[in-house]
mmCIF file of N, CA and C in Angstrom:
data_model
loop_
_atom_site.group_PDB
_atom_site.id
_atom_site.type_symbol
_atom_site.label_atom_id
_atom_site.label_comp_id
_atom_site.label_asym_id
_atom_site.label_seq_id
_atom_site.Cartn_x
_atom_site.Cartn_y
_atom_site.Cartn_z
ATOM 1 N N MET A 141 -114.847 86.938 -61.219
ATOM 2 C CA MET A 141 -114.413 88.270 -61.597
ATOM 3 C C MET A 141 -115.377 89.115 -62.381
ATOM 4 N N GLU A 142 -116.332 89.768 -61.581
ATOM 5 C CA GLU A 142 -117.041 90.305 -62.249
ATOM 6 C C GLU A 142 -116.941 91.908 -62.897
ATOM 7 N N HIS A 143 -116.738 92.473 -61.874
ATOM 8 C CA HIS A 143 -116.508 93.892 -62.015
ATOM 9 C C HIS A 143 -114.958 94.248 -61.452
ATOM 10 N N VAL A 144 -114.122 94.353 -62.072
ATOM 11 C CA VAL A 144 -112.744 94.478 -61.533
ATOM 12 C C VAL A 144 -112.417 95.919 -61.773
ATOM 13 N N GLU A 145 -113.180 96.643 -62.500
ATOM 14 C CA GLU A 145 -113.138 98.247 -62.898
ATOM 15 C C GLU A 145 -113.315 98.947 -61.612
ATOM 16 N N HIS A 146 -113.728 98.538 -60.635
ATOM 17 C CA HIS A 146 -113.988 99.481 -59.278
ATOM 18 C C HIS A 146 -112.736 99.031 -58.625
ATOM 19 N N LEU A 147 -111.674 99.731 -58.822
ATOM 20 C CA LEU A 147 -110.427 99.692 -58.085
ATOM 21 C C LEU A 147 -110.347 100.835 -57.292
ATOM 22 N N GLU A 148 -109.745 100.895 -56.421
ATOM 23 C CA GLU A 148 -109.269 101.912 -55.368
ATOM 24 C C GLU A 148 -108.512 102.988 -56.364
ATOM 25 N N HIS A 149 -109.104 104.094 -56.683
ATOM 26 C CA HIS A 149 -108.303 105.081 -57.696
ATOM 27 C C HIS A 149 -108.863 106.297 -57.276
ATOM 28 N N THR A 150 -108.041 107.413 -56.654
ATOM 29 C CA THR A 150 -108.548 108.489 -56.580
ATOM 30 C C THR A 150 -108.502 109.233 -57.886
ATOM 31 N N GLU A 151 -109.413 110.379 -58.045
ATOM 32 C CA GLU A 151 -109.393 111.218 -59.228
ATOM 33 C C GLU A 151 -108.629 112.468 -59.197
ATOM 34 N N THR A 152 -107.847 112.735 -60.019
ATOM 35 C CA THR A 152 -106.872 113.886 -60.093
ATOM 36 C C THR A 152 -107.794 115.055 -60.730
ATOM 37 N N PRO A 153 -107.794 116.249 -60.413
ATOM 38 C CA PRO A 153 -108.318 117.384 -60.898
ATOM 39 C C PRO A 153 -108.314 117.366 -62.463
ATOM 40 N N LYS A 154 -109.228 117.884 -63.156
ATOM 41 C CA LYS A 154 -109.238 118.210 -64.395
ATOM 42 C C LYS A 154 -108.123 119.110 -64.886
ATOM 43 N N ASP A 155 -108.088 120.244 -63.824
ATOM 44 C CA ASP A 155 -107.249 121.389 -64.489
ATOM 45 C C ASP A 155 -105.960 121.112 -63.729
ATOM 46 N N MET A 156 -105.255 120.189 -63.767
ATOM 47 C CA MET A 156 -103.940 119.778 -63.343
ATOM 48 C C MET A 156 -102.982 120.865 -63.709
ATOM 49 N N LYS A 157 -102.794 121.037 -65.015
ATOM 50 C CA LYS A 157 -101.687 122.049 -65.631
ATOM 51 C C LYS A 157 -101.996 123.436 -64.955
ATOM 52 N N SER A 158 -103.050 123.897 -64.784
ATOM 53 C CA SER A 158 -102.938 125.153 -64.034
ATOM 54 C C SER A 158 -102.757 124.974 -62.323
ATOM 55 N N GLN A 159 -102.882 123.654 -61.935
ATOM 56 C CA GLN A 159 -102.530 123.639 -60.423
ATOM 57 C C GLN A 159 -101.125 123.431 -60.227
ATOM 58 N N ILE A 160 -100.407 122.926 -61.206
ATOM 59 C CA ILE A 160 -99.028 122.754 -61.307
ATOM 60 C C ILE A 160 -98.223 124.236 -61.690
ATOM 61 N N TRP A 161 -98.803 125.009 -62.549
ATOM 62 C CA TRP A 161 -98.291 126.394 -62.577
ATOM 63 C C TRP A 161 -98.530 127.255 -61.120
ATOM 64 N N LYS A 162 -99.659 127.208 -60.483
ATOM 65 C CA LYS A 162 -100.038 127.863 -59.620
ATOM 66 C C LYS A 162 -98.853 127.366 -58.534
ATOM 67 N N THR A 163 -98.717 126.166 -58.218
ATOM 68 C CA THR A 163 -97.578 125.632 -57.408
ATOM 69 C C THR A 163 -96.281 126.119 -57.719
ATOM 70 N N PHE A 164 -96.050 126.302 -58.889
ATOM 71 C CA PHE A 164 -94.638 126.733 -59.258
ATOM 72 C C PHE A 164 -94.532 128.351 -59.051
ATOM 73 N N TRP A 165 -95.556 128.937 -59.300
ATOM 74 C CA TRP A 165 -95.326 130.448 -58.783
ATOM 75 C C TRP A 165 -95.369 130.578 -57.289
ATOM 76 N N ILE A 166 -96.103 129.546 -56.475
ATOM 77 C CA ILE A 166 -96.007 129.720 -54.920
ATOM 78 C C ILE A 166 -94.350 129.453 -54.581
ATOM 79 N N LEU A 167 -94.011 128.415 -55.147
ATOM 80 C CA LEU A 167 -92.711 127.771 -54.790
ATOM 81 C C LEU A 167 -91.556 128.875 -55.259
ATOM 82 N N LEU A 168 -91.855 129.490 -56.414
ATOM 83 C CA LEU A 168 -90.850 130.749 -56.699
ATOM 84 C C LEU A 168 -90.965 131.681 -55.776
ATOM 85 N N ALA A 169 -92.175 132.204 -55.429
ATOM 86 C CA ALA A 169 -92.252 133.102 -54.377
ATOM 87 C C ALA A 169 -91.594 132.927 -53.032
ATOM 88 N N PHE A 170 -91.934 131.790 -52.420
ATOM 89 C CA PHE A 170 -90.975 131.450 -51.387
ATOM 90 C C PHE A 170 -89.605 131.173 -51.459
ATOM 91 N N THR A 171 -89.027 130.819 -52.795
ATOM 92 C CA THR A 171 -87.674 130.921 -52.975
ATOM 93 C C THR A 171 -87.066 132.256 -52.890
ATOM 94 N N VAL A 172 -88.065 132.982 -53.602
ATOM 95 C CA VAL A 172 -87.248 134.597 -53.739
ATOM 96 C C VAL A 172 -87.150 135.200 -52.162
ATOM 97 N N ILE A 173 -88.330 134.728 -51.374
ATOM 98 C CA ILE A 173 -88.291 135.291 -49.947
ATOM 99 C C ILE A 173 -87.117 134.534 -49.271
ATOM 100 N N ASP A 174 -86.950 133.473 -49.385
ATOM 101 C CA ASP A 174 -85.687 132.612 -48.875
ATOM 102 C C ASP A 174 -84.321 133.180 -49.214
ATOM 103 N N ILE A 175 -84.361 133.607 -50.560
ATOM 104 C CA ILE A 175 -83.094 134.426 -50.835
ATOM 105 C C ILE A 175 -82.910 135.808 -50.417
ATOM 106 N N PHE A 176 -84.139 136.481 -50.514
ATOM 107 C CA PHE A 176 -83.984 137.721 -49.669
ATOM 108 C C PHE A 176 -83.654 137.949 -48.353
ATOM 109 N N PHE A 177 -84.126 136.961 -47.546
ATOM 110 C CA PHE A 177 -83.725 136.773 -45.986
ATOM 111 C C PHE A 177 -82.393 136.368 -45.959
ATOM 112 N N TYR A 178 -81.730 135.516 -46.777
ATOM 113 C CA TYR A 178 -80.319 135.127 -46.758
ATOM 114 C C TYR A 178 -79.525 136.294 -47.066
ATOM 115 N N PHE A 179 -79.777 137.215 -47.854
ATOM 116 C CA PHE A 179 -78.870 138.372 -48.014
ATOM 117 C C PHE A 179 -79.148 139.577 -47.047
ATOM 118 N N ILE A 180 -80.317 139.780 -46.522
ATOM 119 C CA ILE A 180 -80.544 140.447 -45.716
ATOM 120 C C ILE A 180 -79.977 140.207 -44.150
ATOM 121 N N LEU A 181 -80.028 139.148 -43.951
ATOM 122 C CA LEU A 181 -79.492 138.386 -42.620
ATOM 123 C C LEU A 181 -78.041 137.693 -42.667
ATOM 124 N N LEU A 182 -77.321 138.141 -43.596
ATOM 125 C CA LEU A 182 -76.257 137.498 -43.919
ATOM 126 C C LEU A 182 -75.100 137.669 -42.968
ATOM 127 N N SER A 183 -75.030 138.738 -42.130
ATOM 128 C CA SER A 183 -73.963 138.909 -41.183
ATOM 129 C C SER A 183 -74.743 138.522 -39.801
ATOM 130 N N THR A 184 -75.939 138.146 -39.782
ATOM 131 C CA THR A 184 -76.411 137.699 -38.412
ATOM 132 C C THR A 184 -76.165 136.460 -38.064
ATOM 133 N N HIS A 185 -75.875 136.060 -37.034
ATOM 134 C CA HIS A 185 -75.646 134.657 -36.578
ATOM 135 C C HIS A 185 -76.435 134.182 -35.515
ATOM 136 N N ALA A 186 -77.866 134.553 -35.884
ATOM 137 C CA ALA A 186 -78.667 134.097 -34.712
ATOM 138 C C ALA A 186 -79.461 132.594 -34.873
ATOM 139 N N MET A 187 -79.809 132.195 -34.084
ATOM 140 C CA MET A 187 -80.472 130.980 -34.074
ATOM 141 C C MET A 187 -81.835 130.886 -34.832
ATOM 142 N N TRP A 188 -82.681 131.842 -34.549
ATOM 143 C CA TRP A 188 -83.923 132.095 -35.408
ATOM 144 C C TRP A 188 -83.769 132.116 -36.989
ATOM 145 N N LYS A 189 -82.634 132.584 -37.309
ATOM 146 C CA LYS A 189 -82.251 132.735 -38.837
ATOM 147 C C LYS A 189 -82.427 131.049 -39.369
ATOM 148 N N ASN A 190 -81.703 130.363 -38.652
ATOM 149 C CA ASN A 190 -81.866 129.120 -38.937
ATOM 150 C C ASN A 190 -83.264 128.308 -39.127
ATOM 151 N N TRP A 191 -83.687 128.537 -38.136
ATOM 152 C CA TRP A 191 -85.469 128.091 -38.054
ATOM 153 C C TRP A 191 -86.079 128.804 -39.046
ATOM 154 N N LEU A 192 -86.003 129.984 -39.441
ATOM 155 C CA LEU A 192 -86.786 130.691 -40.464
ATOM 156 C C LEU A 192 -86.526 129.839 -41.877
ATOM 157 N N PHE A 193 -85.276 129.668 -42.052
ATOM 158 C CA PHE A 193 -85.015 128.758 -43.298
ATOM 159 C C PHE A 193 -85.438 127.245 -43.317
ATOM 160 N N ILE A 194 -85.522 126.766 -42.122
ATOM 161 C CA ILE A 194 -86.167 125.612 -42.132
ATOM 162 C C ILE A 194 -87.727 125.367 -42.377
ATOM 163 N N PHE A 195 -88.116 126.542 -41.701
ATOM 164 C CA PHE A 195 -89.731 126.775 -41.813
ATOM 165 C C PHE A 195 -90.033 126.947 -43.314
ATOM 166 N N LEU A 196 -89.346 127.862 -44.007
ATOM 167 C CA LEU A 196 -89.636 128.020 -45.387
ATOM 168 C C LEU A 196 -89.474 126.924 -46.205
ATOM 169 N N GLY A 197 -88.289 125.841 -45.938
ATOM 170 C CA GLY A 197 -88.051 124.774 -46.468
ATOM 171 C C GLY A 197 -89.113 123.640 -46.306
ATOM 172 N N VAL A 198 -89.768 123.861 -45.263
ATOM 173 C CA VAL A 198 -90.853 122.690 -44.956
ATOM 174 C C VAL A 198 -92.115 123.175 -45.713
ATOM 175 N N ILE A 199 -92.371 124.360 -45.788
ATOM 176 C CA ILE A 199 -93.459 124.929 -46.832
ATOM 177 C C ILE A 199 -93.229 124.591 -47.993
ATOM 178 N N LYS A 200 -91.994 124.639 -48.443
ATOM 179 C CA LYS A 200 -91.853 124.241 -50.047
ATOM 180 C C LYS A 200 -92.004 122.914 -50.152
ATOM 181 N N ALA A 201 -91.476 122.129 -49.052
ATOM 182 C CA ALA A 201 -91.662 120.588 -49.275
ATOM 183 C C ALA A 201 -93.072 120.221 -49.302
ATOM 184 N N TYR A 202 -93.871 121.022 -48.429
ATOM 185 C CA TYR A 202 -95.326 120.596 -48.545
ATOM 186 C C TYR A 202 -95.953 120.742 -49.899
ATOM 187 N N PHE A 203 -95.596 121.687 -50.508
ATOM 188 C CA PHE A 203 -96.148 122.024 -51.970
ATOM 189 C C PHE A 203 -95.444 120.910 -52.949
ATOM 190 N N ILE A 204 -94.298 120.807 -52.684
ATOM 191 C CA ILE A 204 -93.847 119.559 -53.673
ATOM 192 C C ILE A 204 -94.354 118.506 -53.557
ATOM 193 N N VAL A 205 -94.595 118.052 -52.375
ATOM 194 C CA VAL A 205 -94.873 116.577 -51.954
ATOM 195 C C VAL A 205 -96.460 116.504 -52.564
ATOM 196 N N GLY A 206 -97.192 117.556 -52.252
ATOM 197 C CA GLY A 206 -98.547 117.564 -52.236
ATOM 198 C C GLY A 206 -99.056 117.639 -53.898
ATOM 199 N N VAL A 207 -98.435 118.360 -54.666
ATOM 200 C CA VAL A 207 -98.893 118.535 -55.911
ATOM 201 C C VAL A 207 -97.907 117.493 -56.957
ATOM 202 N N PHE A 208 -96.741 117.965 -56.775
ATOM 203 C CA PHE A 208 -95.663 117.160 -58.017
ATOM 204 C C PHE A 208 -95.734 115.758 -57.538
ATOM 205 N N MET A 209 -95.824 115.314 -56.383
ATOM 206 C CA MET A 209 -95.756 113.944 -55.960
ATOM 207 C C MET A 209 -97.158 113.493 -55.841
ATOM 208 N N HIS A 210 -98.314 114.082 -56.184
ATOM 209 C CA HIS A 210 -99.547 113.649 -56.110
ATOM 210 C C HIS A 210 -100.151 113.128 -54.722
ATOM 211 N N MET A 211 -99.396 113.742 -53.638
ATOM 212 C CA MET A 211 -99.850 112.988 -52.373
ATOM 213 C C MET A 211 -101.142 113.868 -51.746
ATOM 214 N N LYS A 212 -101.497 115.128 -52.560
ATOM 215 C CA LYS A 212 -102.675 115.679 -52.139
ATOM 216 C C LYS A 212 -103.888 115.041 -52.628
ATOM 217 N N PHE A 213 -103.898 114.245 -53.531
ATOM 218 C CA PHE A 213 -104.962 113.307 -54.024
ATOM 219 C C PHE A 213 -105.182 112.112 -53.803
ATOM 220 N N GLU A 214 -104.244 111.669 -52.783
ATOM 221 C CA GLU A 214 -104.302 110.345 -52.144
ATOM 222 C C GLU A 214 -105.412 110.230 -50.902
ATOM 223 N N ARG A 215 -105.618 108.997 -50.567
ATOM 224 C CA ARG A 215 -106.401 108.829 -49.343
ATOM 225 C C ARG A 215 -105.797 109.146 -48.094
ATOM 226 N N LYS A 216 -106.723 109.607 -47.248
ATOM 227 C CA LYS A 216 -105.817 109.957 -45.988
ATOM 228 C C LYS A 216 -105.202 109.059 -45.132
ATOM 229 N N THR A 217 -105.640 107.650 -45.378
ATOM 230 C CA THR A 217 -104.857 106.512 -44.621
ATOM 231 C C THR A 217 -103.266 106.453 -45.225
ATOM 232 N N LEU A 218 -103.253 106.771 -46.458
ATOM 233 C CA LEU A 218 -101.934 106.456 -47.225
ATOM 234 C C LEU A 218 -100.937 107.584 -46.533
ATOM 235 N N MET A 219 -101.693 108.865 -46.662
ATOM 236 C CA MET A 219 -101.137 110.132 -46.242
ATOM 237 C C MET A 219 -100.418 109.896 -44.693
ATOM 238 N N TYR A 220 -101.338 109.316 -43.949
ATOM 239 C CA TYR A 220 -100.922 109.209 -42.652
ATOM 240 C C TYR A 220 -99.907 108.171 -42.338
ATOM 241 N N THR A 221 -99.920 107.216 -43.424
ATOM 242 C CA THR A 221 -98.909 106.029 -43.277
ATOM 243 C C THR A 221 -97.651 106.548 -43.573
ATOM 244 N N ILE A 222 -97.387 107.477 -44.448
ATOM 245 C CA ILE A 222 -96.243 108.106 -44.853
ATOM 246 C C ILE A 222 -95.801 109.400 -43.917
ATOM 247 N N ILE A 223 -96.730 110.065 -43.782
ATOM 248 C CA ILE A 223 -96.233 111.379 -42.810
ATOM 249 C C ILE A 223 -95.992 111.010 -41.472
ATOM 250 N N LEU A 224 -96.881 110.313 -40.759
ATOM 251 C CA LEU A 224 -96.517 110.011 -39.284
ATOM 252 C C LEU A 224 -95.158 109.323 -39.130
ATOM 253 N N PRO A 225 -94.678 108.392 -39.662
ATOM 254 C CA PRO A 225 -93.417 107.943 -39.339
ATOM 255 C C PRO A 225 -92.197 109.059 -39.624
ATOM 256 N N MET A 226 -92.383 109.988 -40.750
ATOM 257 C CA MET A 226 -91.504 110.738 -40.794
ATOM 258 C C MET A 226 -91.449 112.061 -39.891
ATOM 259 N N VAL A 227 -92.688 112.405 -39.275
ATOM 260 C CA VAL A 227 -92.713 113.332 -38.101
ATOM 261 C C VAL A 227 -92.065 112.536 -36.874
ATOM 262 N N PHE A 228 -92.348 111.277 -36.672
ATOM 263 C CA PHE A 228 -91.580 110.582 -35.580
ATOM 264 C C PHE A 228 -89.967 110.567 -35.734
ATOM 265 N N VAL A 229 -89.655 110.389 -36.966
ATOM 266 C CA VAL A 229 -88.118 110.403 -37.164
ATOM 267 C C VAL A 229 -87.465 111.581 -36.937
ATOM 268 N N VAL A 230 -88.217 112.869 -37.467
ATOM 269 C CA VAL A 230 -87.735 114.172 -37.158
ATOM 270 C C VAL A 230 -87.764 114.422 -35.444
ATOM 271 N N PHE A 231 -88.864 113.930 -34.949
ATOM 272 C CA PHE A 231 -88.748 114.292 -33.433
ATOM 273 C C PHE A 231 -87.663 113.526 -32.633
ATOM 274 N N LEU A 232 -87.429 112.196 -33.131
ATOM 275 C CA LEU A 232 -86.195 111.594 -32.512
ATOM 276 C C LEU A 232 -84.866 112.259 -32.898
ATOM 277 N N VAL A 233 -84.784 112.673 -34.031
ATOM 278 C CA VAL A 233 -83.521 113.435 -34.525
ATOM 279 C C VAL A 233 -83.449 114.681 -33.667
ATOM 280 N N THR A 234 -84.467 115.539 -33.625
ATOM 281 C CA THR A 234 -84.490 116.694 -32.642
ATOM 282 C C THR A 234 -84.138 116.061 -31.177
ATOM 283 N N LEU A 235 -84.572 115.118 -30.713
ATOM 284 C CA LEU A 235 -84.146 114.766 -29.546
ATOM 285 C C LEU A 235 -82.720 114.336 -29.379
ATOM 286 N N MET A 236 -81.978 113.826 -30.294
ATOM 287 C CA MET A 236 -80.778 113.597 -30.421
ATOM 288 C C MET A 236 -79.978 114.700 -30.421
ATOM 289 N N ILE A 237 -80.186 115.761 -31.122
ATOM 290 C CA ILE A 237 -79.516 117.100 -31.460
ATOM 291 C C ILE A 237 -79.378 117.457 -30.153
ATOM 292 N N ILE A 238 -80.821 117.728 -29.327
ATOM 293 C CA ILE A 238 -80.741 118.154 -27.879
ATOM 294 C C ILE A 238 -80.055 117.551 -26.803
ATOM 295 N N GLU A 239 -79.868 116.205 -26.851
ATOM 296 C CA GLU A 239 -79.164 115.478 -26.025
ATOM 297 C C GLU A 239 -77.555 115.668 -26.352
ATOM 298 N N GLY A 240 -77.133 115.563 -27.662
ATOM 299 C CA GLY A 240 -75.807 115.886 -28.038
ATOM 300 C C GLY A 240 -75.372 117.359 -27.530
ATOM 301 N N ASP A 241 -76.203 118.366 -27.769
ATOM 302 C CA ASP A 241 -75.820 119.513 -27.262
ATOM 303 C C ASP A 241 -75.571 119.561 -25.865
ATOM 304 N N TYR A 242 -76.530 118.837 -25.329
ATOM 305 C CA TYR A 242 -76.349 118.872 -23.630
ATOM 306 C C TYR A 242 -75.016 118.244 -23.097
ATOM 307 N N THR A 243 -74.766 117.035 -24.048
ATOM 308 C CA THR A 243 -73.524 116.443 -23.736
ATOM 309 C C THR A 243 -72.510 117.203 -23.845
ATOM 310 N N ASN A 244 -72.369 117.748 -24.838
ATOM 311 C CA ASN A 244 -71.335 118.684 -25.156
ATOM 312 C C ASN A 244 -71.074 120.003 -24.312
ATOM 313 N N LEU A 245 -72.284 120.353 -23.777
ATOM 314 C CA LEU A 245 -72.206 121.436 -22.668
ATOM 315 C C LEU A 245 -71.749 120.912 -21.364
ATOM 316 N N LEU A 246 -71.948 119.735 -21.119
ATOM 317 C CA LEU A 246 -71.526 119.109 -19.787
ATOM 318 C C LEU A 246 -70.053 118.884 -19.835
ATOM 319 N N ARG A 247 -69.635 118.572 -21.247
ATOM 320 C CA ARG A 247 -68.133 118.249 -21.143
ATOM 321 C C ARG A 247 -67.277 119.417 -20.700
ATOM 322 N N TRP A 248 -67.641 120.767 -20.808
ATOM 323 C CA TRP A 248 -66.729 121.865 -20.484
ATOM 324 C C TRP A 248 -67.174 122.290 -18.999
ATOM 325 N N VAL A 249 -68.316 121.771 -18.279
ATOM 326 C CA VAL A 249 -68.725 122.315 -17.181
ATOM 327 C C VAL A 249 -67.837 121.466 -16.158
ATOM 328 N N LYS A 250 -67.176 121.972 -15.254
ATOM 329 C CA LYS A 250 -66.207 121.214 -14.188
ATOM 330 C C LYS A 250 -66.693 121.570 -12.888
#
């Protein structure tokens, strides 16, 4: 056991406090945009409105996971180990939603 000091450890930036505040303001801006679009499009029942909110939510989740959960500072292999299965699960859920909608549509066609 000569040198145990050399462990796999990624270094976080020295200016983490400013990074957190920057991320806070970005998240606040996206939340304000989210609320603004909600009240502007309140009476609209379009499908693209839902996709807009999902897109804004994914952007906010990216910043939360990247900075507050320190995923931005991890190694690429760990990031891929966590992110790729999640993308695969989202893909499967999307396929199930499409299939369920198609099955529901066929129920009414005679």
